């Protein structure tokens, strides 16, 4: 069989919320041929397994379930006749925007005018935590457990401990409880929860599931199936405090200890990765360091709410369309953005100054009654936003007018 | 489980389906003999043979005249042809043994001399320029280069030996733990915890960490195994390109292992390890906090771009040492046809480089069997294992396109980290030995072995096994009894 060849104006990799919004937006911007490639058998990505509600509060002023939220975009996609390849895996991508994809219909080489990367993220696994023990079964990442329970009717265990207070972990604490399992507690190594406050309330407090802060799992027991875990309190440097160990019998450990943007394809194409976000370095058009390759959604930075993902992806999709149609002139100089005091990261990492843009940021620790301040290279204040509460679990999104950047060549955001 | 129509009467019965037992079984399958292999685990190669560095050693480290030295050099030289026949990837990437200090330089010359005495080909002492050409960025004053050092995937090789043996008529009895050996007039009566009985003329003990116990069952009390654990960290493929050859520190006095180092695997990962620690029980494959921390530190020292998310898994192997901890070091392999228990061939203390030696051990044991039984060559021996050495994603694009044309399941990538296809999974599910464990699929198809450790592919694998092979939630287990993945359905399917 021959390797097929094709050309498209915009190719979107990934059919989750980011990819859906990017494809719709690229088409609306006028790109004639938009192709969306998804490795799964349905569109919607991670939203499919999120059968709880709370999606779209911002965008649609309604609490939708994950699949309902996705459906709104899938409907748009269909009405705009955007090409979709399901069950199709992008095997490689190069810096010239050539993709090799595989499906049951064979291999295909696609040349793209512009590419939008929207592959999402994967969960950090037990391996990276180096948990001592004999690697028993019964240890799952929260997202895998969610897929198995919600989509495949498979119960992963009966007595669970949850390590990490990320949102999926909190949601799974509630899910397991509703399905008749006993959740013995959620353990978080940090002195504060890393999931959204509303999830702490609705998923733990409402079900009397204890949350133990500054506590972590230090050992797994059992050599076949998990029989229990040892938990221990940790000091400020996150080191276990000897003498505080406690054995918790359980047959299941769910991990909700962080998400890692899936940038293997991006790296292959030569895209520069920001070590702090784990995602691409982008400018205000969300273009990466490789011309014509854009990035959005969780592959760019891990988001808390899908509404932000859709917004970001629409911007990436529109700019990708303009690039593909030759309507985008690359900036010759950029204003560099830097994270200052109290800020863990800023995105985009550089801006052209030619357009308004949305700045995403995360703070390093919980803070109250502070202001987020943007200053130029001379320390001159450009923008100031008062914040009653700042929390690492809550991404800050700030709209910045291009007028404010006049004369700046470097901007720093800090908490004051 | 695979059981031959021949029943349970054998000419040769092998205890232990590790790399050594399987190599012996395959070698014996060239002859008109009834050969069986009894293994306590539910798959072959679940002991030490799946838990090591996968290095084909050159043979510079062993005292001339010892079995280890001879079998190593011979085994190494047999590997290329054997791996071609068995469709197993092999890469002779060579090794630099590096002197970091002036006082280690004489060691290099001593190793070179020793290696040459053992018949190791191509040894060369290199200065930094020569070292740099082989491994950019390597530090050190001087190095001994051994071009015949190679890498293979130890469990793929162990499985391939078994499958080829099985193809040639060897019966495998998995999940059968030998608990009794009775000497009879014509040979032995072997019984298992699972209440199976076998009779055999020749009995071969290749039970690895339990070889001392099996010997004792046969009335031989000469041996004791001291388990010595080696822990490893497995690193993301992202870092694989950093190693183009193997780099070991020159050995230190008084150390039993070779020192912690980086080893590249044929699949492109890097292993950090192994550590060295005597333990109480032979199958304690736990990894520990303090050792993993040490491995991580050493790994960061050797590979500065290593981050914690590059660590995808840990594992441990256990060396069957014959010397107690207070003596340490190595003692030569025991490979003997017992005079006192006629028909009993005993292999004890087959620690490193047992993987490399395995084909040569097999021919040595074959010759011992030939002294005990008439051996007639089979005309129809099939040395080639069916299948492919390479994973689908390693094939050229045109060849992949052709395969998808033949079977659409080649086109569905189910494991996104390792790009494993549905066809490869199905072939693993239908493996000739009839293994049903999930770890069996890992070791055969490499699913769940990548950086997400099954995060993405496990649900799809579960779905395929349920829908296409009739599995129920309780049928999913990792590799041994009780290692169940699931506790049932969320709701009884209506
Ligand atoms: C940390 C480490 C690193 C190593 N690195 C290398 C290397 O790089 N290169 C190299 O050449 N070698 C290496 N080795 C050595 C090599 O792995 C071993 O020599 C080899 O795997 C031994 O194979 P085996 O078949 O003798 O043992 P095993 O693989 O342990 O097989 C023995 C089998 O017997 C079975 N068994 C035991 N008792 C019973 C019973 N009662 N009834 C039925 N079955 C039973 C066990 O379940 C097991 O499957 C390493 C070893 C270790 C521990």
mmCIF file of C-alpha atoms and ligand atoms in Angstrom, chain B residues 15-21 38-41 43-57 176-179 206-210 214 217 228-230 232 248 274-275 283 317-320 333 350-357, ligand 1:
data_model
loop_
_atom_site.group_PDB
_atom_site.id
_atom_site.type_symbol
_atom_site.label_atom_id
_atom_site.label_comp_id
_atom_site.label_asym_id
_atom_site.label_seq_id
_atom_site.Cartn_x
_atom_site.Cartn_y
_atom_site.Cartn_z
ATOM 1 C CA UNK B 15 13.042 -26.751 36.490
ATOM 2 C CA UNK B 16 12.863 -22.996 36.003
ATOM 3 C CA UNK B 17 11.902 -21.083 32.862
ATOM 4 C CA UNK B 18 14.469 -18.337 33.173
ATOM 5 C CA UNK B 19 16.904 -17.526 30.433
ATOM 6 C CA UNK B 20 19.107 -20.452 31.407
ATOM 7 C CA UNK B 21 16.331 -23.041 31.593
ATOM 8 C CA UNK B 38 8.293 -26.596 34.866
ATOM 9 C CA UNK B 39 7.974 -23.042 36.119
ATOM 10 C CA UNK B 40 6.324 -21.816 39.299
ATOM 11 C CA UNK B 41 5.313 -18.434 37.908
ATOM 12 C CA UNK B 43 4.909 -16.747 32.717
ATOM 13 C CA UNK B 44 8.463 -17.519 31.720
ATOM 14 C CA UNK B 45 11.295 -15.200 32.695
ATOM 15 C CA UNK B 46 9.637 -13.643 35.714
ATOM 16 C CA UNK B 47 12.675 -14.132 37.945
ATOM 17 C CA UNK B 48 16.135 -12.680 37.533
ATOM 18 C CA UNK B 49 15.965 -13.020 33.781
ATOM 19 C CA UNK B 50 13.521 -10.143 33.433
ATOM 20 C CA UNK B 51 15.303 -8.070 36.047
ATOM 21 C CA UNK B 52 18.802 -7.201 34.966
ATOM 22 C CA UNK B 53 20.806 -4.740 32.876
ATOM 23 C CA UNK B 54 20.472 -6.617 29.600
ATOM 24 C CA UNK B 55 24.153 -6.265 28.853
ATOM 25 C CA UNK B 56 26.020 -8.841 26.805
ATOM 26 C CA UNK B 57 29.292 -8.662 28.642
ATOM 27 C CA UNK B 176 3.744 -25.299 38.742
ATOM 28 C CA UNK B 177 6.074 -25.008 41.707
ATOM 29 C CA UNK B 178 8.274 -28.038 42.227
ATOM 30 C CA UNK B 179 8.026 -29.164 45.845
ATOM 31 C CA UNK B 206 17.980 -24.142 36.676
ATOM 32 C CA UNK B 207 15.815 -22.642 39.387
ATOM 33 C CA UNK B 208 17.937 -19.527 39.802
ATOM 34 C CA UNK B 209 17.420 -18.034 43.240
ATOM 35 C CA UNK B 210 15.917 -21.320 44.404
ATOM 36 C CA UNK B 214 15.831 -27.673 44.414
ATOM 37 C CA UNK B 217 14.994 -31.653 47.325
ATOM 38 C CA UNK B 228 21.749 -9.780 46.796
ATOM 39 C CA UNK B 229 19.437 -7.121 45.428
ATOM 40 C CA UNK B 230 20.139 -4.597 42.704
ATOM 41 C CA UNK B 232 17.271 0.329 39.092
ATOM 42 C CA UNK B 248 31.432 1.983 33.351
ATOM 43 C CA UNK B 274 22.098 -1.544 39.863
ATOM 44 C CA UNK B 275 22.727 -1.096 43.555
ATOM 45 C CA UNK B 283 12.108 -12.754 45.803
ATOM 46 C CA UNK B 317 16.642 -7.846 40.453
ATOM 47 C CA UNK B 318 18.222 -10.270 42.867
ATOM 48 C CA UNK B 319 21.593 -11.944 42.335
ATOM 49 C CA UNK B 320 21.884 -15.561 43.445
ATOM 50 C CA UNK B 333 29.120 -20.959 38.475
ATOM 51 C CA UNK B 350 24.212 -18.399 37.818
ATOM 52 C CA UNK B 351 24.512 -14.699 38.530
ATOM 53 C CA UNK B 352 25.944 -12.107 36.174
ATOM 54 C CA UNK B 353 26.840 -12.650 33.327
ATOM 55 C CA UNK B 354 24.319 -15.492 33.178
ATOM 56 C CA UNK B 355 22.280 -13.815 30.470
ATOM 57 C CA UNK B 356 25.330 -13.565 28.221
ATOM 58 C CA UNK B 357 26.436 -17.090 29.053
HETATM 59 C C1 LIG C 1 20.832 -6.862 39.088
HETATM 60 C C2 LIG C 1 21.305 -7.848 38.082
HETATM 61 C C3 LIG C 1 21.916 -7.424 36.904
HETATM 62 C C4 LIG C 1 22.367 -8.345 35.971
HETATM 63 N N1 LIG C 1 22.889 -7.898 34.806
HETATM 64 C C5 LIG C 1 23.311 -8.786 33.858
HETATM 65 C C6 LIG C 1 23.823 -8.351 32.633
HETATM 66 O O1 LIG C 1 23.847 -7.164 32.349
HETATM 67 N N2 LIG C 1 24.298 -9.268 31.757
HETATM 68 C C7 LIG C 1 24.256 -10.594 32.027
HETATM 69 O O2 LIG C 1 24.720 -11.367 31.205
HETATM 70 N N3 LIG C 1 23.720 -11.044 33.181
HETATM 71 C C8 LIG C 1 23.245 -10.172 34.095
HETATM 72 N N4 LIG C 1 22.700 -10.613 35.267
HETATM 73 C C9 LIG C 1 22.623 -12.043 35.490
HETATM 74 C C10 LIG C 1 21.448 -12.701 34.799
HETATM 75 O O3 LIG C 1 20.288 -11.920 34.925
HETATM 76 C C11 LIG C 1 21.199 -14.055 35.427
HETATM 77 O O4 LIG C 1 22.393 -14.748 35.464
HETATM 78 C C12 LIG C 1 20.201 -14.887 34.656
HETATM 79 O O5 LIG C 1 19.020 -14.180 34.419
HETATM 80 C C13 LIG C 1 19.913 -16.143 35.414
HETATM 81 O O6 LIG C 1 18.931 -16.866 34.749
HETATM 82 P P1 LIG C 1 18.294 -18.157 35.399
HETATM 83 O O7 LIG C 1 17.464 -18.746 34.366
HETATM 84 O O8 LIG C 1 19.364 -18.951 36.002
HETATM 85 O O9 LIG C 1 17.480 -17.614 36.637
HETATM 86 P P2 LIG C 1 15.993 -17.053 36.759
HETATM 87 O O10 LIG C 1 15.679 -16.087 35.709
HETATM 88 O O11 LIG C 1 15.837 -16.591 38.144
HETATM 89 O O12 LIG C 1 15.111 -18.319 36.510
HETATM 90 C C14 LIG C 1 14.851 -19.284 37.473
HETATM 91 C C15 LIG C 1 13.426 -19.683 37.351
HETATM 92 O O13 LIG C 1 13.178 -20.769 38.192
HETATM 93 C C16 LIG C 1 11.881 -20.667 38.704
HETATM 94 N N5 LIG C 1 11.755 -21.502 39.902
HETATM 95 C C17 LIG C 1 12.385 -21.350 41.069
HETATM 96 N N6 LIG C 1 12.009 -22.291 41.936
HETATM 97 C C18 LIG C 1 11.134 -23.084 41.317
HETATM 98 C C19 LIG C 1 10.388 -24.228 41.706
HETATM 99 N N7 LIG C 1 10.464 -24.752 42.898
HETATM 100 N N8 LIG C 1 9.565 -24.795 40.794
HETATM 101 C C20 LIG C 1 9.464 -24.277 39.548
HETATM 102 N N9 LIG C 1 10.138 -23.190 39.150
HETATM 103 C C21 LIG C 1 10.971 -22.589 40.013
HETATM 104 C C22 LIG C 1 11.794 -19.202 38.986
HETATM 105 O O14 LIG C 1 10.454 -18.744 39.129
HETATM 106 C C23 LIG C 1 12.477 -18.598 37.776
HETATM 107 O O15 LIG C 1 11.593 -18.315 36.733
HETATM 108 C C24 LIG C 1 22.220 -9.710 36.219
HETATM 109 C C25 LIG C 1 21.592 -10.139 37.391
HETATM 110 C C26 LIG C 1 21.106 -9.223 38.310
HETATM 111 C C27 LIG C 1 20.406 -9.677 39.522
#
